[in-house]
Amino acid sequence: MTRDISIAHLSAIDLSPPALIEAAAEGGLDAVGLRLIKVTEDSPGYPLWQDPAMMRATKDALRNSGLRVNDIEFVKVTAETTVESLLPFFDCGAELEANTAILAPYDEDLSRLSQTIGALSEAAQARGLGVVLEFFPWTSVPDLATCWQVVQAAGDDVGLLVDSLHFDRSGSSLDLLAQIPQERMPFLHLCDAPVLPAYAVEDLLHTARAERFAPGDGQIDLAAFLRAAPDAPIGLEIPRPMTMSAKGYASAFATYVQKTRALLDTLSTT
C-alpha cells in the first residue's frame, strides 16, 4: 500500500493555509499540516479560529483539492500551560477534521510535563483528535528515549512524533525506535541534512527551522530510519531559505514527493 505523504507548514510557512493546500495539491501531496500557533517571533502562525474568512477559505481549499489536514501545530507545553487556553486550538482542529495535534516539550519538570500532556490528550480525544509529543535536542526532552518515557507516563492514548533530523542529531537508538508500538507513532516527519560530529545549539536550531534538505540530498541514513520506524504516513518538513510563489512551492513539493517515493520504492525492493 502506498503511504500517504503530507507537507508540514514550516516547509512554506509564508503561505496562508489556503495557499499551502493549493500548492500541496498541485505538488502531488495527500495532506497538509497547519501551523495554527505562532512559534517564533520571525515566523507566522495562522489561528484560524480568530479569522472566520480564512477558515472558510481553508475549508473551501480542502474541499476543492480533496486534501485533508493531517496535523495541527504546535503547542509549547510549559509549566504554565492550561487545557482551557488550548480548547479553541483543539476545536479548530476538530472543525478541520485533523487527525493529530503536535505538542512540544518546554517544561523541565518531566513529571509535570507528562501530567499536562495527559490532560491535553483527554481534551483532544473528546474532540476526535490524537496528540503526539515531538522531541528536540535543545529541549527538556532531547531524544527518543526520554520522549518515550514521558509519553508512557502521560497515558495510553498519547503518541510521539519522530523527526528524522532530530532523531539523527540526538543520537537516538534505531533499536528503541523499532520496539515502540506502531499505534504510538501515527505519522513520521522526514527530511535530510548534513551529518556532523557534533552540533552547537544554534546550529541545531538553524537547520531545524531553515536549512533542511529533501530526502536523499543529505547524509542522514534515512533507509535505516525508515526500516526501524513503523510503516506510517510521512510528513515532509523541509524548510529552505527561499521565498517564492505558491506555484514555485508546488514545483518544490513535487520534487520532494518524487524523492520520497523513490526512497520508499528502494526500501520495498531490498
XYZ file of C-alpha atoms in Angstrom:
270
model
C 0.000 0.000 0.000
C 1.292 3.456 -0.895
C 1.977 5.652 2.101
C 0.233 8.989 2.386
C 2.612 11.964 2.280
C 1.798 15.357 3.770
C 3.714 18.622 3.858
C 4.422 20.365 7.159
C 3.557 24.068 7.156
C 7.112 25.037 8.143
C 8.172 23.963 4.641
C 6.341 27.028 3.285
C 5.422 28.991 6.373
C 4.849 32.236 4.459
C 1.911 30.642 2.622
C -1.515 31.031 4.206
C -3.373 27.773 4.871
C -5.493 28.018 1.688
C -2.421 28.778 -0.442
C -0.464 25.936 1.191
C -3.292 23.493 0.459
C -3.479 24.575 -3.181
C 0.293 24.264 -3.635
C 0.294 20.884 -1.888
C -2.443 19.585 -4.165
C -0.577 20.742 -7.264
C 2.609 19.173 -5.904
C 1.014 15.747 -5.574
C 0.668 15.572 -1.796
C -2.115 13.809 0.079
C -2.449 16.112 3.083
C -1.049 19.135 4.904
C 0.000 20.054 8.398
C -1.139 23.505 9.505
C 0.714 25.762 11.918
C -2.112 27.407 13.827
C 0.033 28.754 16.684
C 2.948 31.127 16.172
C 6.191 29.529 17.370
C 8.911 32.147 16.887
C 8.889 35.910 16.560
C 10.069 35.799 12.952
C 7.670 33.128 11.632
C 3.891 33.321 11.393
C 1.111 31.208 12.811
C -2.433 31.111 11.480
C -5.021 30.991 14.320
C -7.993 30.218 12.106
C -10.465 30.327 14.995
C -9.783 34.086 15.111
C -10.239 34.577 11.360
C -13.601 33.266 10.068
C -12.894 34.379 6.492
C -9.620 32.449 6.331
C -11.236 29.457 7.995
C -13.876 29.414 5.250
C -11.200 29.758 2.572
C -9.201 26.930 4.146
C -12.201 24.605 4.214
C -13.010 25.540 0.622
C -9.440 24.729 -0.430
C -9.616 21.353 1.315
C -12.932 20.514 -0.319
C -11.835 21.633 -3.785
C -8.477 19.856 -3.634
C -9.554 16.662 -1.917
C -6.673 17.022 0.534
C -7.041 16.595 4.280
C -5.386 18.056 7.361
C -3.039 15.504 8.887
C -1.930 17.579 11.863
C -2.148 20.957 13.575
C 0.787 22.502 15.398
C 2.270 23.257 17.672
C 1.798 23.696 21.366
C 4.792 24.600 23.512
C 3.909 22.764 26.713
C 5.325 24.789 29.608
C 4.784 24.890 33.361
C 2.048 27.478 32.719
C 0.145 25.600 30.001
C -3.545 25.048 30.741
C -6.119 22.918 28.986
C -8.615 25.777 28.902
C -6.286 28.060 26.953
C -5.957 25.458 24.197
C -9.589 24.495 23.719
C -10.009 26.914 20.762
C -6.978 25.268 19.110
C -8.422 21.780 19.578
C -11.882 22.914 18.483
C -10.339 24.364 15.321
C -8.539 21.089 14.632
C -11.798 19.204 15.060
C -13.578 21.561 12.647
C -10.837 20.925 10.085
C -11.132 17.157 10.711
C -7.430 16.946 11.553
C -6.008 13.694 12.868
C -3.397 14.864 15.346
C -2.169 17.844 17.367
C 1.599 18.228 17.854
C 2.931 19.133 21.309
C 6.463 20.315 22.096
C 8.271 19.900 25.446
C 9.205 23.142 27.204
C 8.812 22.160 30.858
C 11.914 20.995 32.709
C 9.797 19.059 35.229
C 9.141 15.881 33.253
C 6.585 14.535 35.716
C 4.525 17.709 35.441
C 5.056 17.674 31.668
C 3.556 14.188 31.458
C 0.582 15.233 33.592
C -0.100 18.265 31.406
C 0.187 16.229 28.217
C -2.202 13.650 29.632
C -4.775 16.361 30.385
C -4.344 17.868 26.911
C -4.772 14.435 25.380
C -8.092 13.961 27.170
C -9.374 17.291 25.850
C -8.177 16.491 22.324
C -9.624 12.966 22.390
C -13.021 14.410 23.361
C -12.865 16.318 20.062
C -11.704 13.398 17.938
C -8.021 14.388 17.903
C -4.945 12.486 18.942
C -1.868 14.196 20.373
C 1.803 13.469 19.821
C 4.858 14.777 21.630
C 7.777 15.731 19.398
C 11.280 15.729 20.883
C 14.023 18.248 20.078
C 17.712 18.005 21.079
C 17.682 21.514 22.630
C 14.709 20.908 24.941
C 13.938 19.081 28.176
C 13.003 16.051 26.050
C 16.096 15.819 23.839
C 15.877 12.294 22.431
C 13.668 9.339 21.665
C 14.329 7.512 24.939
C 13.239 10.481 27.051
C 10.241 11.130 24.816
C 9.084 7.538 25.137
C 9.333 7.743 28.944
C 7.310 10.967 29.061
C 4.690 9.678 26.641
C 4.192 6.417 28.523
C 3.709 8.355 31.769
C 1.226 10.675 30.027
C -1.215 7.915 29.105
C -2.021 5.129 26.682
C -3.589 7.457 24.109
C -0.575 9.779 23.821
C 1.701 9.300 20.832
C 5.124 10.557 19.835
C 6.363 12.225 16.685
C 9.793 11.175 15.462
C 11.503 13.530 13.016
C 14.440 12.059 11.093
C 16.504 15.222 11.684
C 16.015 15.311 15.454
C 16.352 11.544 15.678
C 19.737 11.643 13.943
C 21.091 14.704 15.725
C 20.098 13.426 19.159
C 21.902 10.121 18.654
C 18.691 8.208 19.298
C 18.541 4.441 19.037
C 17.264 2.560 15.996
C 16.674 -0.455 18.234
C 14.368 1.551 20.503
C 12.576 3.051 17.510
C 11.838 -0.461 16.253
C 10.479 -1.538 19.656
C 7.906 1.229 20.152
C 4.371 0.066 19.254
C 3.217 1.302 15.872
C -0.020 2.736 17.265
C 2.003 5.218 19.308
C 3.513 6.744 16.129
C 0.638 7.808 13.862
C 2.996 9.531 11.423
C 6.678 10.448 10.933
C 8.472 13.630 9.933
C 11.041 13.161 7.196
C 13.832 15.319 5.802
C 17.566 15.098 5.163
C 20.577 17.155 6.292
C 24.360 17.044 6.625
C 25.761 14.798 9.360
C 28.490 16.314 11.538
C 30.492 15.010 14.524
C 28.822 17.481 16.897
C 26.300 20.329 16.816
C 26.074 23.615 18.690
C 22.580 24.583 19.809
C 22.478 27.466 17.337
C 23.325 25.028 14.524
C 20.566 22.659 15.623
C 18.028 25.481 15.653
C 19.097 26.961 12.318
C 18.960 23.664 10.461
C 15.645 22.686 12.051
C 13.951 25.951 11.146
C 15.535 26.995 7.864
C 18.047 24.657 6.218
C 16.772 21.131 5.686
C 17.147 19.024 2.546
C 14.832 16.772 0.573
C 15.236 13.031 1.232
C 18.408 11.762 -0.410
C 20.071 15.178 -0.678
C 21.881 14.950 2.689
C 23.766 12.371 4.707
C 21.229 11.023 7.206
C 20.761 7.266 6.895
C 17.087 7.568 6.047
C 16.891 3.974 4.862
C 17.878 2.696 8.308
C 15.496 5.172 9.940
C 12.534 4.082 7.826
C 13.287 0.385 8.241
C 13.191 0.761 12.030
C 10.178 3.068 12.109
C 6.578 1.911 11.621
C 5.047 1.826 8.165
C 3.240 5.093 8.913
C 2.232 8.147 6.878
C 5.057 10.617 6.267
C 5.044 14.339 6.842
C 7.746 16.169 4.896
C 9.185 19.048 6.900
C 11.750 20.737 4.656
C 12.140 24.460 5.352
C 14.608 26.031 2.950
C 15.981 29.590 2.603
C 13.644 30.584 -0.212
C 10.747 32.882 -0.853
C 8.559 32.056 -3.817
C 5.030 31.994 -5.107
C 2.605 29.172 -4.410
C 3.400 27.897 -7.936
C 7.072 27.749 -7.062
C 6.358 25.882 -3.867
C 4.171 23.435 -5.767
C 7.117 22.589 -8.008
C 9.390 22.125 -4.984
C 6.790 19.930 -3.292
C 6.535 17.756 -6.395
C 10.304 17.212 -6.244
C 10.114 16.314 -2.546
C 7.369 13.787 -3.239
C 9.294 12.230 -6.115
C 12.435 11.844 -3.987
C 10.446 10.393 -1.094
C 8.614 7.906 -3.290
C 11.923 6.859 -4.853
C 13.386 6.222 -1.397
C 10.338 4.209 -0.340
C 10.489 2.194 -3.557
C 14.137 1.372 -2.857
C 13.222 0.075 0.600
C 10.438 -2.104 -0.774
C 12.844 -3.872 -3.147
C 15.677 -4.521 -0.672
